[in-house]
Amino acid sequence: MSKGLRARQDMEKERETLQAWKERVGQELDRVVAFWMEHSHDQEHGGFFTCLGREGRVYDDLKYVWLQGRQVWMYCRLYRTFQRFHHSQLLNAAKGEFLLRYARLAPPGKKCAFVLTRDGRPVKVQRTIFSECFYTMAMNELWRATGEVRYQTEAVEMMDQIVHWVREDASGLGRPQLQGAPTAEPMAVPMMLLNLVEQLGEADEELAGKYTELGDWCAQRILQHVQRDGQAVLENVSEDGKELSGCLGRQQNPGHALEAGWFLLRHCIRKGDPELRAHVIDKFLLLPFRSGWDPDHGGLFYFQDADDFCPTQLEWAMKLWWPHSEAMIAFLMGYSESGDPVLLRLFYQVAEYTFRQFRDPEYGEWFGYLSREGKVALSIKGGPFKGCFHVPRCLAMCEEMLGALLSRPAPTPTPVPTPARRGAE
Amino acid sequence: MSKGLRARQDMEKERETLQAWKERVGQELDRVVAFWMEHSHDQEHGGFFTCLGREGRVYDDLKYVWLQGRQVWMYCRLYRTFQRFHHSQLLNAAKGEFLLRYARLAPPGKKCAFVLTRDGRPVKVQRTIFSECFYTMAMNELWRATGEVRYQTEAVEMMDQIVHWVREDASGLGRPQLQGAPTAEPMAVPMMLLNLVEQLGEADEELAGKYTELGDWCAQRILQHVQRDGQAVLENVSEDGKELSGCLGRQQNPGHALEAGWFLLRHCIRKGDPELRAHVIDKFLLLPFRSGWDPDHGGLFYFQDADDFCPTQLEWAMKLWWPHSEAMIAFLMGYSESGDPVLLRLFYQVAEYTFRQFRDPEYGEWFGYLSREGKVALSIKGGPFKGCFHVPRCLAMCEEMLGALLSRPAPTPTPVPTPARRGAE
């Protein structure tokens, strides 16, 4: 068989695998969206139930603001970008005014609650920016999906407030100033902001321009989390980019680093910066996978210690759904951008594990929490931190990326004649 | 063999088992205390390191105020009540002024930090009473061990402040008032207070008198956590003793109920109330054990849901050291007070599991965190919540109780002639 023929056959086989995954991922997306459509809508008070048992039964009616914002965002995004989800049922569920009406503690003040009662009264507040970030994402997508300007006004005003808290004055968040508290930067903060820069700037030249400097600042701050001569991504560093002492300083979260990886890859695409792209693939994709993948049972550890001490988080060795969703996006995006087949193989490896271990073929959606060995540890489909977000976002993005890869014109392989084997056919 | 002889032989065998456990427990106490003496003392800044790896190596130098107070308490108590621990090394380590000097955020204000830097600067504050409770326990024991009145002044003043926060005005704790937040009472609050009543009132008629009403109030509040017609102990109830909705309301923690059980048993001893004692044994010892003991792998689950939903705590099915230490104390105390052999058998069952699964014969002290199946999940010996407290407290109390049981005069068994079998020997 000629080298040319073999190469064509390999390429054909590769396309078949990509096609099979595109179908698998697309079907799974349909099942997952159907699960949330069927079980999570609160017809009486609006908003979404997210505390759902294995079969979808509501086991608590609290409404977590992160998850309310994320589900609105997800529904609008699916409605807006997928032909088959462009139906009013999805948009109407997203448009419910629950979030707009109840998320903020004392409007016009911008601080949002962390969790609300079923009818929207605040139960808990976090002294962080994350409820507000998911509120912003939701409002921006609502504007894109409906064209109603009041949503965009909410999004932009909230964004300004978040940027003020992060870059100018955090006192509005209500955290006490303590003499011994290190000025630590959790990587989540510049990550969330970079994600918002991407969200608000999408096909919007004016806002993209407004946030250019902010996006660069976020990327630079995330890159500061690569420490120890490029050998570790640390979750918390000092504001001037130094390693912090103790467990806090040594904490690693491989799934979170991989998520930061694809946020940065999108930044590189926007910037047209292949050198930075190579650095990001090396440090935020390959490095966390190498250190974070469990060689015995497969799957990504949840927490690790950069000096290999035992982490103090009780769940450190558990396998959670979201690091695996993020890893799937990161490796497929890395492959789409670089063409490096190593990244495609890693996508397959993570996707195979993820579909095998987390999917629930019986009742739909994914389990969220497995033991180290891969046994289902919590049978819930949703809870205080798991809602309609990581799984459908992963599936939707992977379906789009696989579609884009398959629609690229197949390059004609050039047969390379090998003298020694010439005439061997 | 006569019934009388058989009964005498049974009793002899029982005494041998008790004696063997007394020795086992006593030797283990020596090893555990030696571990903390060797690895936890900060010679430079005072106070104790508690973040200790398997071999005792310090992996973080943060100082958690709960654990600082508990270790001072433990050292003083051992010094004061055990001949073999009555040595100056233990007392001097306890007497270090670290806690007195650094625990409070802004003396003379009473609010304490949750965690301090190695040199005593505050890192985090909790908006609860627990740092302050362990501070009070430590100061009271320091006074008892040294006779220095300044410690007792600290203890009594802090106690007054805690009682004020709990029963009159919690605003000093800094918790925000939120419209949707239920007025939930965690069982830990009246438990800790009842424990302090016992601590401060021990052999102190004046303080015992001062706190009599408070002790009754605490006991009544703990008893309110028995819900559902006596079929469940719930961790959180409303202030007027009603079940709360959702996961918060259904949350159970069998080890915590067992700990409340022995706090209440001591209250019954003080009160001379055998009727209440029977109720406590039924509801806080037997009931949590029946529902909380893992029939497949042994050990007590950490969290459960009263309606058998899957708990949302990731660690719900893990086996932690402290529920097992508390269960050992509870069952042995229950047996000592009631003489019910069922409780002695449960003590043996829990103690066998605990010694087999948690002890580390190689490096000393106990592992703290096992998987559901009983595998060591975290190899640390100390951390943010595990210090020199539950294990030595359990061992010391069990050694004392076993000693007391063994020193009781053996009752002469009365041979009960059974007509049908008379003359059968």
mmCIF file of C-alpha atoms in Angstrom, chain A residues 76-298:
data_model
loop_
_atom_site.group_PDB
_atom_site.id
_atom_site.type_symbol
_atom_site.label_atom_id
_atom_site.label_comp_id
_atom_site.label_asym_id
_atom_site.label_seq_id
_atom_site.Cartn_x
_atom_site.Cartn_y
_atom_site.Cartn_z
ATOM 1 C CA CYS A 76 -29.954 31.882 25.748
ATOM 2 C CA ARG A 77 -26.717 30.720 24.202
ATOM 3 C CA LEU A 78 -28.258 27.466 22.967
ATOM 4 C CA TYR A 79 -31.292 29.366 21.667
ATOM 5 C CA ARG A 80 -29.091 31.847 19.881
ATOM 6 C CA THR A 81 -26.430 29.586 18.380
ATOM 7 C CA PHE A 82 -28.087 26.197 17.723
ATOM 8 C CA GLN A 83 -30.828 25.891 15.147
ATOM 9 C CA ARG A 84 -32.457 22.980 16.974
ATOM 10 C CA PHE A 85 -32.630 24.870 20.274
ATOM 11 C CA HIS A 86 -34.053 28.023 18.713
ATOM 12 C CA HIS A 87 -37.481 27.559 20.245
ATOM 13 C CA SER A 88 -39.550 29.805 22.458
ATOM 14 C CA GLN A 89 -39.825 27.304 25.325
ATOM 15 C CA LEU A 90 -36.117 27.684 26.037
ATOM 16 C CA LEU A 91 -36.095 31.454 25.607
ATOM 17 C CA ASN A 92 -39.182 31.975 27.750
ATOM 18 C CA ALA A 93 -37.698 29.937 30.583
ATOM 19 C CA ALA A 94 -34.534 32.053 30.405
ATOM 20 C CA LYS A 95 -36.460 35.310 30.225
ATOM 21 C CA GLY A 96 -38.256 34.798 33.536
ATOM 22 C CA GLU A 97 -37.432 37.828 35.629
ATOM 23 C CA PHE A 98 -36.428 35.884 38.750
ATOM 24 C CA LEU A 99 -32.726 36.729 38.531
ATOM 25 C CA LEU A 100 -33.271 40.361 37.570
ATOM 26 C CA ARG A 101 -35.796 40.843 40.332
ATOM 27 C CA TYR A 102 -34.195 38.993 43.248
ATOM 28 C CA ALA A 103 -30.451 38.455 42.801
ATOM 29 C CA ARG A 104 -29.391 41.857 44.126
ATOM 30 C CA LEU A 105 -29.603 42.353 47.880
ATOM 31 C CA ALA A 106 -30.607 46.007 47.835
ATOM 32 C CA PRO A 107 -30.982 47.504 44.353
ATOM 33 C CA PRO A 108 -29.723 49.826 43.005
ATOM 34 C CA GLY A 109 -26.778 48.414 45.015
ATOM 35 C CA LYS A 110 -25.009 45.794 42.938
ATOM 36 C CA LYS A 111 -24.092 43.172 45.561
ATOM 37 C CA CYS A 112 -25.898 39.906 44.867
ATOM 38 C CA ALA A 113 -26.907 37.114 47.192
ATOM 39 C CA PHE A 114 -25.304 33.683 46.983
ATOM 40 C CA VAL A 115 -28.516 31.763 47.628
ATOM 41 C CA LEU A 116 -32.188 32.731 47.707
ATOM 42 C CA THR A 117 -35.346 31.114 48.988
ATOM 43 C CA ARG A 118 -37.671 29.673 46.375
ATOM 44 C CA ASP A 119 -39.560 32.986 46.290
ATOM 45 C CA GLY A 120 -36.424 35.095 46.075
ATOM 46 C CA ARG A 121 -35.510 36.218 49.596
ATOM 47 C CA PRO A 122 -31.744 36.262 50.347
ATOM 48 C CA VAL A 123 -30.401 33.451 52.533
ATOM 49 C CA LYS A 124 -26.624 33.849 52.237
ATOM 50 C CA VAL A 125 -24.140 36.303 50.754
ATOM 51 C CA GLN A 126 -20.558 35.583 49.701
ATOM 52 C CA ARG A 127 -17.934 38.268 49.996
ATOM 53 C CA THR A 128 -16.692 37.557 46.460
ATOM 54 C CA ILE A 129 -17.535 38.645 42.902
ATOM 55 C CA PHE A 130 -18.881 35.365 41.505
ATOM 56 C CA SER A 131 -22.660 35.723 41.882
ATOM 57 C CA GLU A 132 -22.273 39.086 40.172
ATOM 58 C CA CYS A 133 -20.180 37.587 37.350
ATOM 59 C CA PHE A 134 -22.803 34.955 36.518
ATOM 60 C CA TYR A 135 -25.491 37.641 36.718
ATOM 61 C CA THR A 136 -23.525 39.646 34.124
ATOM 62 C CA MET A 137 -23.111 36.658 31.803
ATOM 63 C CA ALA A 138 -26.842 35.955 31.994
ATOM 64 C CA MET A 139 -27.870 39.551 31.309
ATOM 65 C CA ASN A 140 -25.539 39.898 28.332
ATOM 66 C CA GLU A 141 -26.856 36.699 26.736
ATOM 67 C CA LEU A 142 -30.447 37.731 27.456
ATOM 68 C CA TRP A 143 -29.794 40.938 25.549
ATOM 69 C CA ARG A 144 -28.258 39.014 22.661
ATOM 70 C CA ALA A 145 -31.149 36.540 22.555
ATOM 71 C CA THR A 146 -33.980 39.066 22.943
ATOM 72 C CA GLY A 147 -32.573 42.387 21.775
ATOM 73 C CA GLU A 148 -33.988 44.074 24.885
ATOM 74 C CA VAL A 149 -31.587 46.837 25.862
ATOM 75 C CA ARG A 150 -32.476 46.810 29.591
ATOM 76 C CA TYR A 151 -30.621 43.485 29.928
ATOM 77 C CA GLN A 152 -27.477 44.889 28.373
ATOM 78 C CA THR A 153 -27.657 47.946 30.614
ATOM 79 C CA GLU A 154 -27.736 45.603 33.619
ATOM 80 C CA ALA A 155 -24.799 43.612 32.259
ATOM 81 C CA VAL A 156 -22.561 46.597 31.564
ATOM 82 C CA GLU A 157 -23.317 48.346 34.836
ATOM 83 C CA MET A 158 -22.623 45.178 36.794
ATOM 84 C CA MET A 159 -19.400 44.628 34.857
ATOM 85 C CA ASP A 160 -18.223 48.133 35.770
ATOM 86 C CA GLN A 161 -18.954 47.388 39.432
ATOM 87 C CA ILE A 162 -17.047 44.077 39.327
ATOM 88 C CA VAL A 163 -14.020 45.703 37.692
ATOM 89 C CA HIS A 164 -14.116 48.413 40.356
ATOM 90 C CA TRP A 165 -14.144 45.778 43.137
ATOM 91 C CA VAL A 166 -11.273 43.825 41.581
ATOM 92 C CA ARG A 167 -8.960 46.592 40.418
ATOM 93 C CA GLU A 168 -9.766 49.615 42.548
ATOM 94 C CA ASP A 169 -11.506 49.020 45.843
ATOM 95 C CA ALA A 170 -12.719 45.694 47.241
ATOM 96 C CA SER A 171 -14.157 47.199 50.413
ATOM 97 C CA GLY A 172 -17.703 46.992 49.004
ATOM 98 C CA LEU A 173 -17.480 43.189 49.139
ATOM 99 C CA GLY A 174 -17.363 43.362 52.921
ATOM 100 C CA ARG A 175 -14.275 41.285 53.592
ATOM 101 C CA PRO A 176 -12.597 42.212 56.880
ATOM 102 C CA GLN A 177 -9.039 43.526 56.670
ATOM 103 C CA LEU A 178 -6.940 41.229 58.849
ATOM 104 C CA GLN A 179 -3.333 41.827 59.656
ATOM 105 C CA GLY A 180 -2.203 38.274 58.987
ATOM 106 C CA ALA A 181 -4.272 37.604 55.864
ATOM 107 C CA PRO A 182 -2.047 37.291 52.799
ATOM 108 C CA THR A 183 -3.002 39.433 49.811
ATOM 109 C CA ALA A 184 -3.665 36.308 47.807
ATOM 110 C CA GLU A 185 -5.116 36.291 44.317
ATOM 111 C CA PRO A 186 -7.224 33.223 43.582
ATOM 112 C CA MET A 187 -6.819 32.382 39.888
ATOM 113 C CA ALA A 188 -10.625 32.320 39.626
ATOM 114 C CA VAL A 189 -10.773 36.123 39.805
ATOM 115 C CA PRO A 190 -8.823 37.032 36.641
ATOM 116 C CA MET A 191 -10.307 33.918 34.981
ATOM 117 C CA MET A 192 -13.886 35.045 35.551
ATOM 118 C CA LEU A 193 -13.046 38.567 34.406
ATOM 119 C CA LEU A 194 -11.362 37.284 31.242
ATOM 120 C CA ASN A 195 -14.425 35.165 30.563
ATOM 121 C CA LEU A 196 -16.609 38.264 30.917
ATOM 122 C CA VAL A 197 -14.352 40.258 28.593
ATOM 123 C CA GLU A 198 -14.860 37.509 25.993
ATOM 124 C CA GLN A 199 -18.619 37.378 26.653
ATOM 125 C CA LEU A 200 -19.260 41.106 26.443
ATOM 126 C CA GLY A 201 -16.866 41.698 23.580
ATOM 127 C CA GLU A 202 -18.233 38.956 21.307
ATOM 128 C CA ALA A 203 -19.197 40.554 17.980
ATOM 129 C CA ASP A 204 -19.340 43.924 19.740
ATOM 130 C CA GLU A 205 -16.529 46.179 18.614
ATOM 131 C CA GLU A 206 -17.320 48.950 21.031
ATOM 132 C CA LEU A 207 -17.196 46.798 24.158
ATOM 133 C CA ALA A 208 -14.328 44.697 22.807
ATOM 134 C CA GLY A 209 -12.389 47.937 22.497
ATOM 135 C CA LYS A 210 -13.433 49.155 25.916
ATOM 136 C CA TYR A 211 -12.176 45.952 27.540
ATOM 137 C CA THR A 212 -8.974 45.342 25.533
ATOM 138 C CA GLU A 213 -6.666 46.539 28.287
ATOM 139 C CA LEU A 214 -8.675 44.634 30.892
ATOM 140 C CA GLY A 215 -8.382 41.417 28.883
ATOM 141 C CA ASP A 216 -4.610 41.823 28.642
ATOM 142 C CA TRP A 217 -4.407 42.500 32.378
ATOM 143 C CA CYS A 218 -6.448 39.363 33.130
ATOM 144 C CA ALA A 219 -4.296 37.181 30.883
ATOM 145 C CA GLN A 220 -1.140 38.528 32.498
ATOM 146 C CA ARG A 221 -2.542 37.881 35.984
ATOM 147 C CA ILE A 222 -3.538 34.317 35.093
ATOM 148 C CA LEU A 223 -0.087 33.679 33.615
ATOM 149 C CA GLN A 224 1.437 34.775 36.937
ATOM 150 C CA HIS A 225 0.010 31.574 38.409
ATOM 151 C CA VAL A 226 2.601 29.555 36.496
ATOM 152 C CA GLN A 227 5.291 29.172 39.155
ATOM 153 C CA ARG A 228 8.422 27.205 40.022
ATOM 154 C CA ASP A 229 10.242 27.790 36.739
ATOM 155 C CA GLY A 230 7.182 26.821 34.759
ATOM 156 C CA GLN A 231 6.693 23.511 36.537
ATOM 157 C CA ALA A 232 3.405 24.183 38.357
ATOM 158 C CA VAL A 233 0.183 26.159 38.029
ATOM 159 C CA LEU A 234 -0.730 27.339 41.542
ATOM 160 C CA GLU A 235 -4.288 28.325 42.443
ATOM 161 C CA ASN A 236 -3.258 31.227 44.695
ATOM 162 C CA VAL A 237 -0.333 33.617 44.321
ATOM 163 C CA SER A 238 0.452 37.042 45.772
ATOM 164 C CA GLU A 239 -0.797 40.043 43.839
ATOM 165 C CA ASP A 240 2.704 40.649 42.512
ATOM 166 C CA GLY A 241 2.966 37.075 41.311
ATOM 167 C CA LYS A 242 4.962 35.335 44.046
ATOM 168 C CA GLU A 243 4.303 31.949 45.589
ATOM 169 C CA LEU A 244 2.493 32.111 48.939
ATOM 170 C CA SER A 245 3.498 30.014 51.928
ATOM 171 C CA GLY A 246 1.715 26.934 53.232
ATOM 172 C CA CYS A 247 -1.140 24.879 51.818
ATOM 173 C CA LEU A 248 -2.772 27.939 50.295
ATOM 174 C CA GLY A 249 0.327 28.640 48.246
ATOM 175 C CA ARG A 250 0.885 25.055 47.159
ATOM 176 C CA GLN A 251 -2.725 24.339 46.214
ATOM 177 C CA GLN A 252 -3.335 23.025 42.701
ATOM 178 C CA ASN A 253 -6.573 22.220 40.901
ATOM 179 C CA PRO A 254 -5.798 20.558 37.560
ATOM 180 C CA GLY A 255 -9.321 20.970 36.172
ATOM 181 C CA HIS A 256 -9.293 24.649 37.004
ATOM 182 C CA ALA A 257 -5.921 25.110 35.294
ATOM 183 C CA LEU A 258 -7.336 23.389 32.195
ATOM 184 C CA GLU A 259 -10.351 25.724 32.244
ATOM 185 C CA ALA A 260 -7.973 28.698 32.517
ATOM 186 C CA GLY A 261 -6.182 27.104 29.571
ATOM 187 C CA TRP A 262 -9.112 27.385 27.197
ATOM 188 C CA PHE A 263 -9.996 30.870 28.430
ATOM 189 C CA LEU A 264 -6.421 31.845 27.529
ATOM 190 C CA LEU A 265 -6.587 30.018 24.174
ATOM 191 C CA ARG A 266 -9.579 32.164 23.210
ATOM 192 C CA HIS A 267 -7.575 35.215 24.276
ATOM 193 C CA CYS A 268 -4.720 34.065 22.001
ATOM 194 C CA ILE A 269 -7.137 33.645 19.089
ATOM 195 C CA ARG A 270 -8.406 37.190 19.628
ATOM 196 C CA LYS A 271 -4.858 38.474 19.833
ATOM 197 C CA GLY A 272 -3.465 36.322 17.017
ATOM 198 C CA ASP A 273 -0.553 35.284 19.218
ATOM 199 C CA PRO A 274 0.789 31.783 18.333
ATOM 200 C CA GLU A 275 3.764 32.108 20.691
ATOM 201 C CA LEU A 276 1.519 32.687 23.683
ATOM 202 C CA ARG A 277 -0.695 29.859 22.399
ATOM 203 C CA ALA A 278 2.203 27.411 22.529
ATOM 204 C CA HIS A 279 3.020 28.546 26.076
ATOM 205 C CA VAL A 280 -0.602 28.142 27.170
ATOM 206 C CA ILE A 281 -0.855 24.652 25.665
ATOM 207 C CA ASP A 282 2.330 23.643 27.433
ATOM 208 C CA LYS A 283 1.572 25.116 30.864
ATOM 209 C CA PHE A 284 -2.223 25.061 31.172
ATOM 210 C CA LEU A 285 -3.067 21.943 29.169
ATOM 211 C CA LEU A 286 -0.201 19.446 29.133
ATOM 212 C CA LEU A 287 1.303 20.230 32.550
ATOM 213 C CA PRO A 288 -1.926 19.963 34.619
ATOM 214 C CA PHE A 289 -2.901 16.815 32.750
ATOM 215 C CA ARG A 290 0.470 15.170 33.414
ATOM 216 C CA SER A 291 0.359 15.942 37.128
ATOM 217 C CA GLY A 292 -3.387 15.698 37.624
ATOM 218 C CA TRP A 293 -4.438 12.518 35.815
ATOM 219 C CA ASP A 294 -4.781 9.540 38.175
ATOM 220 C CA PRO A 295 -2.482 6.813 36.802
ATOM 221 C CA ASP A 296 -4.292 4.086 38.764
ATOM 222 C CA HIS A 297 -7.965 4.755 38.186
ATOM 223 C CA GLY A 298 -8.063 7.433 35.508
#
